[in-house]
N, CA and C of each residue as an Amber inpcrd file, in Angstrom:
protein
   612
   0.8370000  -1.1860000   0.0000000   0.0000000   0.0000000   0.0000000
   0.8830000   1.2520000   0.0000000   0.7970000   2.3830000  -0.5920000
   1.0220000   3.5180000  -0.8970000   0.4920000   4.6430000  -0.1100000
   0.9270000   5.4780000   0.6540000   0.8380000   6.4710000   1.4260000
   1.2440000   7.6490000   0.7310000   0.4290000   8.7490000   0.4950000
   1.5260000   9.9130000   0.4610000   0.2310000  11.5370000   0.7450000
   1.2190000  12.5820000   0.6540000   0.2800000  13.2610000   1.1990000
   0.4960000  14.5450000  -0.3150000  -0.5720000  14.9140000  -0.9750000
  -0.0880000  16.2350000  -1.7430000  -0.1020000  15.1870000  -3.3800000
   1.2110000  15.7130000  -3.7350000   1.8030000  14.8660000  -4.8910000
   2.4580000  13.9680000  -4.7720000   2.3100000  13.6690000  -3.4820000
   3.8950000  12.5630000  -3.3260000   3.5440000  11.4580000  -4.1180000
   2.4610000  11.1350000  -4.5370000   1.7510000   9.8050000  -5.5920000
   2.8960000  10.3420000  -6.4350000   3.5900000  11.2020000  -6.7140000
   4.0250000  11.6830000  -8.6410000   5.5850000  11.2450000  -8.0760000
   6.1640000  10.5200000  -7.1270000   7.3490000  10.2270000  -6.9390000
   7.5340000   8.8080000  -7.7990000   6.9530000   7.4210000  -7.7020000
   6.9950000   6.9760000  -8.4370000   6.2040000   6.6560000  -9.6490000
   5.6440000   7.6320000 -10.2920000   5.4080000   7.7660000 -11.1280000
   6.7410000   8.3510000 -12.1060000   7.2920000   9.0580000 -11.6350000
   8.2110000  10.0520000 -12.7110000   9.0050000   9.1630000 -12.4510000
   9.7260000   8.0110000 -11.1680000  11.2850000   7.5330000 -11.0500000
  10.7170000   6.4230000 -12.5100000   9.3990000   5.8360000 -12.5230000
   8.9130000   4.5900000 -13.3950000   8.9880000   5.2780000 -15.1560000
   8.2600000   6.3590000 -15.0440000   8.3210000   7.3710000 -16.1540000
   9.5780000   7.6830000 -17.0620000  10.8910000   8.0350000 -16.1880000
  11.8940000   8.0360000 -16.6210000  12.6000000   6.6870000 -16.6100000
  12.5060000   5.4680000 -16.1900000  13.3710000   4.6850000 -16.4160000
  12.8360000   4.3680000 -17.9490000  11.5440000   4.3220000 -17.9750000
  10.7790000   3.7070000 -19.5010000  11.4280000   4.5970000 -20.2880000
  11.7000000   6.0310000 -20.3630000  12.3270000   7.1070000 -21.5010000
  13.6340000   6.5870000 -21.5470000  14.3970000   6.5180000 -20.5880000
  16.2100000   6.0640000 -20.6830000  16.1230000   4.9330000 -21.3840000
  15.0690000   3.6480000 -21.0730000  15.1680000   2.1630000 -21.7150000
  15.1530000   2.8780000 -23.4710000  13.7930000   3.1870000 -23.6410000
  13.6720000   3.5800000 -24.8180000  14.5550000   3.9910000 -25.9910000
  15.0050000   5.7230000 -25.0740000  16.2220000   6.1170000 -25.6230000
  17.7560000   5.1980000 -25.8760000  18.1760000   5.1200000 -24.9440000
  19.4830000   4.3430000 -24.8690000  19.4820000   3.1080000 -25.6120000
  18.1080000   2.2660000 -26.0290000  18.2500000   1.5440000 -26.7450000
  17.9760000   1.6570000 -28.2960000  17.1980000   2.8430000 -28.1910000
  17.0000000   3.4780000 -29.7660000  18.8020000   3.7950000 -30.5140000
  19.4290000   4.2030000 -29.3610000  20.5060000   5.3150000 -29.6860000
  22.0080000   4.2910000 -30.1470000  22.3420000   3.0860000 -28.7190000
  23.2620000   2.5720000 -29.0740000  22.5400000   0.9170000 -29.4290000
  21.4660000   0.8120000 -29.6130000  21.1410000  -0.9770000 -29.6370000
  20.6750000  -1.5380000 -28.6930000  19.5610000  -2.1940000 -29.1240000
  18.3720000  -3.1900000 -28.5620000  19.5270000  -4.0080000 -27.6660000
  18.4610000  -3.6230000 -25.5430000  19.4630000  -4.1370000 -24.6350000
  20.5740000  -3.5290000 -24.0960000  20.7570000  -2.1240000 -24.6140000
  22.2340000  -1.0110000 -23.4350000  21.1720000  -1.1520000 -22.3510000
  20.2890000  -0.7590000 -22.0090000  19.7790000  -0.5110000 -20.7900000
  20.0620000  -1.3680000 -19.9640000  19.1540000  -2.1960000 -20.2050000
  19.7570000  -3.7670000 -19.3230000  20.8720000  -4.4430000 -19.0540000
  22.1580000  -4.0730000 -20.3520000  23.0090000  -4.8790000 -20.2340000
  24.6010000  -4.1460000 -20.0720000  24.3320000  -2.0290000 -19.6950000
  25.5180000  -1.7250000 -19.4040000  24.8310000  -1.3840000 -17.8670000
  26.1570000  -1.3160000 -17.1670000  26.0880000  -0.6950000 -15.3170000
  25.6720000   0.9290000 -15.9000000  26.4290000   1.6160000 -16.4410000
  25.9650000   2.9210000 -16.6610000  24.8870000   3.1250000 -16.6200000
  24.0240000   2.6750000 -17.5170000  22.8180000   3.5000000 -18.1010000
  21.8530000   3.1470000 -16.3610000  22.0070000   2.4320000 -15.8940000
  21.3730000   2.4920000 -14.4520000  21.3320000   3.6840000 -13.6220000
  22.7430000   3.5460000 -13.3090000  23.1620000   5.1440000 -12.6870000
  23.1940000   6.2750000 -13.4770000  22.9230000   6.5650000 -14.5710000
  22.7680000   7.5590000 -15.4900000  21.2160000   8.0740000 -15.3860000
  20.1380000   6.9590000 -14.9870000  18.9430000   7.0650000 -15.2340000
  19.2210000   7.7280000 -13.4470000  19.2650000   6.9560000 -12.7120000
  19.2070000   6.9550000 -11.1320000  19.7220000   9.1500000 -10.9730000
  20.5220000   9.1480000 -11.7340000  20.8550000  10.6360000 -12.0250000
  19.9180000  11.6490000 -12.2700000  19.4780000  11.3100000 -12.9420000
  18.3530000  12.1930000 -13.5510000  16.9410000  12.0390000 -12.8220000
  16.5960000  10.9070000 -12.5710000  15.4270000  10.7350000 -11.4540000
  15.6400000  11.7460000  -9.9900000  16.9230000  11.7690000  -9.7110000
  17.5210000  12.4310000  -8.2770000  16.9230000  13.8240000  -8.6390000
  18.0330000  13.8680000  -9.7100000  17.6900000  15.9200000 -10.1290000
  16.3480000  16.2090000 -10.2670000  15.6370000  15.2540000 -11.1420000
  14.2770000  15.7020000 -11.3900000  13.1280000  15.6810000 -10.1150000
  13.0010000  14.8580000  -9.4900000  12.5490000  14.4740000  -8.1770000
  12.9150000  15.7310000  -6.9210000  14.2250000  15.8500000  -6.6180000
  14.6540000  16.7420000  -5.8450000  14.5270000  18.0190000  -6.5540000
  14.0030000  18.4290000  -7.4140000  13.6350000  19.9590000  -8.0750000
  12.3030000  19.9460000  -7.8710000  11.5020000  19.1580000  -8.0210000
   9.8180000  18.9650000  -7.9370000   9.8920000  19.2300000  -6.8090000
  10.5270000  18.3660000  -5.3260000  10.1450000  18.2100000  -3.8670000
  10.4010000  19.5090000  -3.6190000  11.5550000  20.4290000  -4.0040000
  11.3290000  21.4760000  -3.2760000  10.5970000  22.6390000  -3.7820000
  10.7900000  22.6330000  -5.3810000   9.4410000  23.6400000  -5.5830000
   8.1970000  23.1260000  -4.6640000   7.4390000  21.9710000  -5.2180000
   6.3000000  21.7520000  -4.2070000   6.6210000  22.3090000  -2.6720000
   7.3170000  21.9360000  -2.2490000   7.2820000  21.8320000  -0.8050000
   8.1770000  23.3650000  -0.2810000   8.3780000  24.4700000  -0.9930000
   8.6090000  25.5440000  -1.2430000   7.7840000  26.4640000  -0.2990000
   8.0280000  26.9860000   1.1360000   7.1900000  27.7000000   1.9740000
   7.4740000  29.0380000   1.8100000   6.4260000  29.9710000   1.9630000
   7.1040000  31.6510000   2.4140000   7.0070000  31.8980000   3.7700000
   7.1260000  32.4810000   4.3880000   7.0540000  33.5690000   5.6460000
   7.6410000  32.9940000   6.8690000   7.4660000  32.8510000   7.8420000
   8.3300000  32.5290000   9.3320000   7.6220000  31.2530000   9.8130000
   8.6610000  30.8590000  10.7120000   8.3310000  29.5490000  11.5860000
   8.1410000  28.1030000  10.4320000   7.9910000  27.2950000  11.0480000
   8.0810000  25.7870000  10.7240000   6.8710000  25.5110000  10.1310000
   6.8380000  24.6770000   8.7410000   5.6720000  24.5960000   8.1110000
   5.9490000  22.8020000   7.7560000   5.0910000  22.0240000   8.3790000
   4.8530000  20.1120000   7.6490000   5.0380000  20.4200000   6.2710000
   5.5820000  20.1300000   5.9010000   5.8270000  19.3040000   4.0860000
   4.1960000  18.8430000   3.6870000   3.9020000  19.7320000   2.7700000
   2.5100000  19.2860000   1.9070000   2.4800000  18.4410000   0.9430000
   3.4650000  17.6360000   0.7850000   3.9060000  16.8170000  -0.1060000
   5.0110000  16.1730000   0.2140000   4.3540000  14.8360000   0.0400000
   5.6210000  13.3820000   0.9960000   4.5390000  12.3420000   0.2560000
   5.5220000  11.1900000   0.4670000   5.5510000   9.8020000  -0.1960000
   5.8700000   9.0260000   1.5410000   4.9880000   8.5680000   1.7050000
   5.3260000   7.4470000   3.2050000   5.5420000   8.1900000   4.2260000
   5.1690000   9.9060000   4.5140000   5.6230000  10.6010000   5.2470000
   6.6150000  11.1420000   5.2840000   7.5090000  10.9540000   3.7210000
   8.6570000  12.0280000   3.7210000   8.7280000  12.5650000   2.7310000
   8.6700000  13.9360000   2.7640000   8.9280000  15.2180000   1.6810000
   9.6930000  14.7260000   0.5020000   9.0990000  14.8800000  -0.3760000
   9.3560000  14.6570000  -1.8580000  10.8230000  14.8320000  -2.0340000
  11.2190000  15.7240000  -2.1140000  12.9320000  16.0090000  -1.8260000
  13.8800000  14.8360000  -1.4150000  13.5590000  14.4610000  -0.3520000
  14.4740000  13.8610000   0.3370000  14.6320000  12.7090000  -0.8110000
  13.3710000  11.9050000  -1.4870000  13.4070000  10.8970000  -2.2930000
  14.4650000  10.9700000  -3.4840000  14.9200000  12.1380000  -3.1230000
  16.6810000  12.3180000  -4.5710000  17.2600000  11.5000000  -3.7980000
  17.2830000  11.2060000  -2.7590000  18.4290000  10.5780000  -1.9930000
  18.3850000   9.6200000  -1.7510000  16.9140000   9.2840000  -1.0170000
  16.6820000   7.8730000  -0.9840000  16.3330000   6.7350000  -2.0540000
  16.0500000   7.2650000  -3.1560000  15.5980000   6.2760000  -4.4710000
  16.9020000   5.7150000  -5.1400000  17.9420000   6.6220000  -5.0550000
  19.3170000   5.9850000  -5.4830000  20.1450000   4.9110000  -4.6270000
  19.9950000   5.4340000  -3.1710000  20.1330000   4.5510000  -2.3010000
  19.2350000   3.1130000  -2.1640000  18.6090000   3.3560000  -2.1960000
  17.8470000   1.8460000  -2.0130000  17.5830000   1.1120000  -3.0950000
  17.7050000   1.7490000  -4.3310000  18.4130000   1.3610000  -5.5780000
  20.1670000   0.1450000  -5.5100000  20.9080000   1.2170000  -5.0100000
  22.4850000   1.0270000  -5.1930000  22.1640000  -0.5630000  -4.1010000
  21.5620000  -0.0960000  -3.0520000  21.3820000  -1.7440000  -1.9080000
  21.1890000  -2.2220000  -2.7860000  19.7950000  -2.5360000  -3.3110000
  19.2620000  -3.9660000  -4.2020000  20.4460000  -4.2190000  -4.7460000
  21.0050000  -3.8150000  -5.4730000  22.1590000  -3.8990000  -6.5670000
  23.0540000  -4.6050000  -5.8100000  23.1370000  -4.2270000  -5.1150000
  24.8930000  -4.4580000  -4.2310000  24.1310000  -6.1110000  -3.6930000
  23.0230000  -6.5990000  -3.0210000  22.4930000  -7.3560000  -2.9310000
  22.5660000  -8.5070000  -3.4400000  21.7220000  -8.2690000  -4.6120000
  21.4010000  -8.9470000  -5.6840000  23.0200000  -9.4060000  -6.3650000
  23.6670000  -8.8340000  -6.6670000  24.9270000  -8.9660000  -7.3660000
  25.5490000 -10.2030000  -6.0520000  25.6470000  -9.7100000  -4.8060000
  26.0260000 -10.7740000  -3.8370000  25.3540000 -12.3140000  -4.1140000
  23.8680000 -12.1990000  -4.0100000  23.4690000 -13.5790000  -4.5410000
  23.7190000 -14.1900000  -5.9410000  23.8000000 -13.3330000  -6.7640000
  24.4090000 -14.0610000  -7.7730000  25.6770000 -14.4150000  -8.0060000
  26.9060000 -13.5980000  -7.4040000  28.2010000 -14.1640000  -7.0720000
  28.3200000 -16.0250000  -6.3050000  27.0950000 -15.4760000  -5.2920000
  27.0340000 -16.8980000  -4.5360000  26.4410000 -17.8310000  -5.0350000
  25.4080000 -17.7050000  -5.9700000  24.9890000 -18.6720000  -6.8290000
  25.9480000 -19.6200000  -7.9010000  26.6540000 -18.4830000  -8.2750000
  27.5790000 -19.1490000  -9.4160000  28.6830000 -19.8990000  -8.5360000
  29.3690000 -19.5690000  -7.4660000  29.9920000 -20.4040000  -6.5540000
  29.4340000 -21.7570000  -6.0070000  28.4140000 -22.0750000  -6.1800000
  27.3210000 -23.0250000  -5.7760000  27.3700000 -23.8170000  -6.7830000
  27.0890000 -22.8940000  -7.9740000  26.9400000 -23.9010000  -9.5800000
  28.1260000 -24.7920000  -9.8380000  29.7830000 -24.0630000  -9.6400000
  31.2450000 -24.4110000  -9.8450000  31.1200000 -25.6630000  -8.9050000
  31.0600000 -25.5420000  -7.7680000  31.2200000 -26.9010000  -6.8470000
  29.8510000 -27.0620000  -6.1830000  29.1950000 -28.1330000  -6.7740000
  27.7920000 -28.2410000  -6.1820000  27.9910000 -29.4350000  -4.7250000
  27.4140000 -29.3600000  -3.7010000  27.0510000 -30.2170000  -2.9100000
  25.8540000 -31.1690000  -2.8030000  25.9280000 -32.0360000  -2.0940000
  25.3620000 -32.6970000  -1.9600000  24.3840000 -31.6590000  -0.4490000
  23.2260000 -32.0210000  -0.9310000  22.3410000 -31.0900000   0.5190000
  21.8110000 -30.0830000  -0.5210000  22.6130000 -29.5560000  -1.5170000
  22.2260000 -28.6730000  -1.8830000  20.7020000 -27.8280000  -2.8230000
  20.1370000 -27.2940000  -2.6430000  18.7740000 -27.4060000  -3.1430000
  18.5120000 -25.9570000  -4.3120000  17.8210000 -26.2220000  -5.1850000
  18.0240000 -25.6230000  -6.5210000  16.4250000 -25.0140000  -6.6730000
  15.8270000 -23.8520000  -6.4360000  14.9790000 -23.4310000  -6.6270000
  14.4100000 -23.3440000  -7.9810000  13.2030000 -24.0950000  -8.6280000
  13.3900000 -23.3480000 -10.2800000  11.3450000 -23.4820000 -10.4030000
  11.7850000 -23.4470000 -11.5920000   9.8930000 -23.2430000 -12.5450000
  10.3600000 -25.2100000 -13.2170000   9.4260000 -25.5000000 -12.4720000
   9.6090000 -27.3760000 -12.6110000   8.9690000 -27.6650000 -14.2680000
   7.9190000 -26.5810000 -14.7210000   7.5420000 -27.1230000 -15.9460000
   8.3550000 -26.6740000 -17.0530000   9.4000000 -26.4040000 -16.6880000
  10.5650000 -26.2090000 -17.7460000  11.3750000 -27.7340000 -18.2610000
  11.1400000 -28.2830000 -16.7820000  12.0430000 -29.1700000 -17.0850000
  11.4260000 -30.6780000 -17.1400000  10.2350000 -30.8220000 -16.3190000
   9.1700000 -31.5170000 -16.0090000   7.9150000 -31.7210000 -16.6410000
   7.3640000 -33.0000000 -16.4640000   5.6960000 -32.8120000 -16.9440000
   5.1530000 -32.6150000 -15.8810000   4.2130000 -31.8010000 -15.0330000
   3.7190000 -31.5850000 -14.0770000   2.1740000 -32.0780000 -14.3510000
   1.4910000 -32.5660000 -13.2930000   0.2340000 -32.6970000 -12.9550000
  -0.7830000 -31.3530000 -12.9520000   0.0550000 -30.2780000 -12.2540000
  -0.9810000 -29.1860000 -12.5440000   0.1610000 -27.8980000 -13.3090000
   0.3480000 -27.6910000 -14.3460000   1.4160000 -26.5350000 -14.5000000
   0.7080000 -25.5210000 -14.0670000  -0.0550000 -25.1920000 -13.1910000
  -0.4970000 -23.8230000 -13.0380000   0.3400000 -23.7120000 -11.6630000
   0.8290000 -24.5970000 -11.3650000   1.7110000 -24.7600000 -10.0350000
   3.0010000 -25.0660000 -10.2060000   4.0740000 -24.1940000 -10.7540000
   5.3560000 -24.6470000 -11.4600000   6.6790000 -25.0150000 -10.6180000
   6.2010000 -24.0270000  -9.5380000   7.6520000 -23.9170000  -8.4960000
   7.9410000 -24.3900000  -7.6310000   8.9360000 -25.2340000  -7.8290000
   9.6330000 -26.2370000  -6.8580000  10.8690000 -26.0080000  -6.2240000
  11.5540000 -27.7780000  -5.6990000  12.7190000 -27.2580000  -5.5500000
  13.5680000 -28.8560000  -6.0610000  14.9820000 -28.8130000  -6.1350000
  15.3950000 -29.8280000  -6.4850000  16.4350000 -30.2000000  -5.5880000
  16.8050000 -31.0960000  -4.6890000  17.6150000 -31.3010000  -3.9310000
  18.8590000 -32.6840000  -4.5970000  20.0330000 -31.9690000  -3.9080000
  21.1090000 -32.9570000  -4.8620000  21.2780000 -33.6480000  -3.5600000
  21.3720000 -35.0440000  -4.8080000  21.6510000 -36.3740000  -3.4500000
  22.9890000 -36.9260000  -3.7030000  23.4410000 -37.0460000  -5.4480000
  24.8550000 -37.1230000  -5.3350000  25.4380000 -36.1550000  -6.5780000
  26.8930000 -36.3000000  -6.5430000  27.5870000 -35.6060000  -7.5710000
  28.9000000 -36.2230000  -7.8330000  28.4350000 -36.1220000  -9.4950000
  29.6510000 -36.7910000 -10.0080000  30.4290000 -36.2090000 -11.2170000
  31.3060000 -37.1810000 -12.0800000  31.8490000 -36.2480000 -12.6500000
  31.4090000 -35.1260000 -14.0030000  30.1320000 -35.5760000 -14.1030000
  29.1030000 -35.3420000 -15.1100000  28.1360000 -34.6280000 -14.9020000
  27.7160000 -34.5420000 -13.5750000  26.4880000 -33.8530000 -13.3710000
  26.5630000 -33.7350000 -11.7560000  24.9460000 -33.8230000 -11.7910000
  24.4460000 -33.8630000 -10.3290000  22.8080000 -34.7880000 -10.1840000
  22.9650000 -35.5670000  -9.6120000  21.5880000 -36.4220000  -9.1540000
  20.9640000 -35.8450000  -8.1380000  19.6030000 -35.6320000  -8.5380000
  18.5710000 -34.8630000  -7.5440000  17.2610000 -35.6820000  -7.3080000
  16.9350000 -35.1120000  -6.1180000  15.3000000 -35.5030000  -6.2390000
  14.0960000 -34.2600000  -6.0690000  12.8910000 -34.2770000  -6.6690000
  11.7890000 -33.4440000  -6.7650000  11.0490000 -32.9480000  -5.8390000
  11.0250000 -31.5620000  -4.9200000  10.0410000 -31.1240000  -4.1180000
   8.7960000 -31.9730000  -4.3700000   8.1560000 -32.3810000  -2.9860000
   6.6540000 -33.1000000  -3.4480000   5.7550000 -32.2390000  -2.8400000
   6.1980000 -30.9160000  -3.0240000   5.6490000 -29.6110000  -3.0090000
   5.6070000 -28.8990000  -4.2430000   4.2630000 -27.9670000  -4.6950000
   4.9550000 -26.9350000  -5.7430000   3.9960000 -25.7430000  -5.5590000
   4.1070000 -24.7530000  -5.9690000   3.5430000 -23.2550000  -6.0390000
   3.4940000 -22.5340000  -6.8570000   2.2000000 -21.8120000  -7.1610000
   2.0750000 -20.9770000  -7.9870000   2.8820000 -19.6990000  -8.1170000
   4.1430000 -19.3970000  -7.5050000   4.5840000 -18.4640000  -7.5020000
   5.9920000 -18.5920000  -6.5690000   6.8680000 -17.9050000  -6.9150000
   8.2700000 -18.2420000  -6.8540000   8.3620000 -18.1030000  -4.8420000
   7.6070000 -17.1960000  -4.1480000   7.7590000 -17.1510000  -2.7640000
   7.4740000 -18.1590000  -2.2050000   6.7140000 -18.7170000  -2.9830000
   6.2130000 -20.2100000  -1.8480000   6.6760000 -21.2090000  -1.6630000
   7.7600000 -21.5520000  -2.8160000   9.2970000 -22.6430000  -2.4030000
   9.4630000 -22.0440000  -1.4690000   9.9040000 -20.6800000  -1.5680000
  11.0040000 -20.2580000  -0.3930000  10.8340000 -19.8160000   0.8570000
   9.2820000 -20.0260000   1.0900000   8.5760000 -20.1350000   2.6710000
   8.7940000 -21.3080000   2.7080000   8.3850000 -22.2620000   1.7370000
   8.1750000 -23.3460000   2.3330000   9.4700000 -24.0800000   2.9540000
  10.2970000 -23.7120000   2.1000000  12.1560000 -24.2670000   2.8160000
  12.6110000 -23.6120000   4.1940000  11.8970000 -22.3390000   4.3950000
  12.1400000 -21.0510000   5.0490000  11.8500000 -21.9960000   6.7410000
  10.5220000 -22.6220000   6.4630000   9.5990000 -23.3100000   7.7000000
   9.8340000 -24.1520000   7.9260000  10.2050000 -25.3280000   7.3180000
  10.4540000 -26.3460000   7.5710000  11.8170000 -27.0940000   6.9560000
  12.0060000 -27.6820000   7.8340000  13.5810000 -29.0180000   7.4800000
  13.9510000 -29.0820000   5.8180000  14.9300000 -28.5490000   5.6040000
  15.1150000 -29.1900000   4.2230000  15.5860000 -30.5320000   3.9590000
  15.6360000 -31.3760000   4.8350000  15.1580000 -32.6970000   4.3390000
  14.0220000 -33.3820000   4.2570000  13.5510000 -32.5520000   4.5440000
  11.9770000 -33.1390000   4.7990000  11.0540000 -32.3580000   3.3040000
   9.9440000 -32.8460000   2.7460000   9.0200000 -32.3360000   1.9010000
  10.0340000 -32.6140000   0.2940000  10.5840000 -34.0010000   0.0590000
  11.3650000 -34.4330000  -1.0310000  11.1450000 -35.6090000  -1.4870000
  10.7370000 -36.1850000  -2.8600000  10.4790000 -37.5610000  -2.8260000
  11.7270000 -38.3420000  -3.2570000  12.1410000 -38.9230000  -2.4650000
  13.5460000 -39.3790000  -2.5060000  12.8860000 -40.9750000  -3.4020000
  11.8890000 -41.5050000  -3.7450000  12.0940000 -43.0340000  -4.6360000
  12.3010000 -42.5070000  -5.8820000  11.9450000 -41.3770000  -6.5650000
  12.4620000 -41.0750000  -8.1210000  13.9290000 -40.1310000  -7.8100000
  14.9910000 -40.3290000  -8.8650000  16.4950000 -39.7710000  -8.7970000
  16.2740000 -39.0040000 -10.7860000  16.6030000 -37.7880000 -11.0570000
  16.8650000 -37.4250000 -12.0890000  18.4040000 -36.9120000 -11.8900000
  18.9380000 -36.9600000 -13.4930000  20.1630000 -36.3670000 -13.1720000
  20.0690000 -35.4130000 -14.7490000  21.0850000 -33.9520000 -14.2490000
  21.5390000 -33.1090000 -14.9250000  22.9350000 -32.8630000 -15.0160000
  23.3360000 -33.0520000 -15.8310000  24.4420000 -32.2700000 -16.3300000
  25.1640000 -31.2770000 -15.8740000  26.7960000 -30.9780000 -16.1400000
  26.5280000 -29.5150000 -15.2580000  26.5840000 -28.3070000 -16.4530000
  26.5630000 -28.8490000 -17.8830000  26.0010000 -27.3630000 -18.7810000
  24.8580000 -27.3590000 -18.7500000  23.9050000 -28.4720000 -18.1590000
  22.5030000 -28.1860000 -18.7840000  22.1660000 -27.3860000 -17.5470000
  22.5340000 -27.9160000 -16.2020000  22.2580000 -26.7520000 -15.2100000
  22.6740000 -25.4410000 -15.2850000  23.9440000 -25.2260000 -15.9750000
  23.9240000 -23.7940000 -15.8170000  23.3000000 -23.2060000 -17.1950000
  22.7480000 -23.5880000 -18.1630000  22.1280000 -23.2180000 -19.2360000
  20.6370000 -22.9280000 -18.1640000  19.9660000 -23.6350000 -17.4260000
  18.8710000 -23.5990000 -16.4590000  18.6400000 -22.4890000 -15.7730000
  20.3680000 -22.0380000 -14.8730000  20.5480000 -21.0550000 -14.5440000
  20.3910000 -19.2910000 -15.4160000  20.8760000 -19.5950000 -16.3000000
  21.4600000 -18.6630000 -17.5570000  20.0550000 -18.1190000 -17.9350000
  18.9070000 -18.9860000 -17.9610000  17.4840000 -18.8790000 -18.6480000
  16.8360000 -17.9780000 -17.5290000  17.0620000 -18.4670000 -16.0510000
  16.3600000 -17.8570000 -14.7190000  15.7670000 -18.9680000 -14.3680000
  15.5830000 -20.0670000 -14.8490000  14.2760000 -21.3640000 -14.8630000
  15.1580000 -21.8380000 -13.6140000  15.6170000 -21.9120000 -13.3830000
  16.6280000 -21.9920000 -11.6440000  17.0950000 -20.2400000 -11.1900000
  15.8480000 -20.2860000 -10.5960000  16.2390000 -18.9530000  -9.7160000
  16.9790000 -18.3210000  -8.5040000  17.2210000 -19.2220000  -7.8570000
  18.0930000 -19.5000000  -6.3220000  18.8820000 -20.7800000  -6.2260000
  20.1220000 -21.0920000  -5.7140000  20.4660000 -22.2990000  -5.1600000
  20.8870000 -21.7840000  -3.2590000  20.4660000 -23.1030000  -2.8860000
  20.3750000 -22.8160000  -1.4420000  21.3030000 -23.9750000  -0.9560000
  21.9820000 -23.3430000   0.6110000  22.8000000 -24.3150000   0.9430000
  22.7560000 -24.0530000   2.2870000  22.3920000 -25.1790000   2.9660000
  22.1460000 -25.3880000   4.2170000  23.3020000 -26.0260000   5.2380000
């Protein structure tokens, strides 16, 4: 849910507004995919959202005469302004984040364990009973010089959070049907990876 008081609704509107113009542009200008696929054009956009954002917050929020006046315009209870600062920041986290789990993912992929459990969309790889329920998990039971042998969550979910409550709550040895064994490869797993159709690997 969304809080704001004034215009603060127009904070993400314009940060969403301008990332769609930078995608647009930057890919009109140097080729289908700069956006997505240089670090720049992120922080280039994150630039211009700051300036533009922090020029709005304080015109809006722009008082005359004496003494202390509430901000008539805030997003979650804080003055439009301040959001130059905070939208890049909590931007740069995710990033810094996200880049951590995927460092650790690919360290996971290089030397896989045994224990280890592979979050993905099962009807990629699977015939499922209901595909409206895709997301599983795959737990490795051995590894060799070829691959990795797993067995199938005898759980699945319509949506990628509910593997990861469900591992979150309970034993990861537990909720696995250990009488069927599939085995993968280790290009076809990281081709799996490469797609997103394995979204997390977890190690307990």
């Amino acid at each position: 849910m969304i809080i704001w008081r004034g215009l603060g609704w127009l904070v993400p509107v314009i940060a969403i507004g301008l990332m769609l113009l930078m995608q647009l542009a930057l890919d009109g200008l140097f080729g289908e995919g700069t956006y997505q696929g240089e670090g720049w054009s992120l922080w280039l956009t994150l630039f211009l959202i700051a300036l533009v954002v922090g020029f709005f917050g304080v015109a809006a929020n722009h008082r005359e005469g004496e003494g202390p006046h509430p901000p008539q315009h805030a997003l979650f209870f804080i003055p439009i302004q301040y959001w130059a600062l905070l939208i890049p920041l909590l931007v740069g986290l995710g990033s810094y984040f996200e880049g951590e789990r995927e460092e650790k993912m690919a360290a996971y992929l290089a030397e896989p364990r045994v224990e280890d459990i592979y979050l993905m969309d099962l009807s990629s790889a699977f015939d499922l009973d209901d595909p409206a329920f895709p997301y599983g998990a795959l737990k490795v039971v051995a590894v060799n010089s070829k691959g990795i042998k797993v067995v199938v969550s005898e759980y699945q979910f319509d949506q990628r959070a509910g593997i990861r409550n469900a591992l979150s709550e309970q034993n990861a040895e537990s909720g696995f049907s250990e009488d069927t064994t599939f085995h993968f490869g280790f290009d076809e797993m990281e081709a799996l990876v490469a797609d997103d159709v394995v979204f997390d690997i977890q190690r307990f």
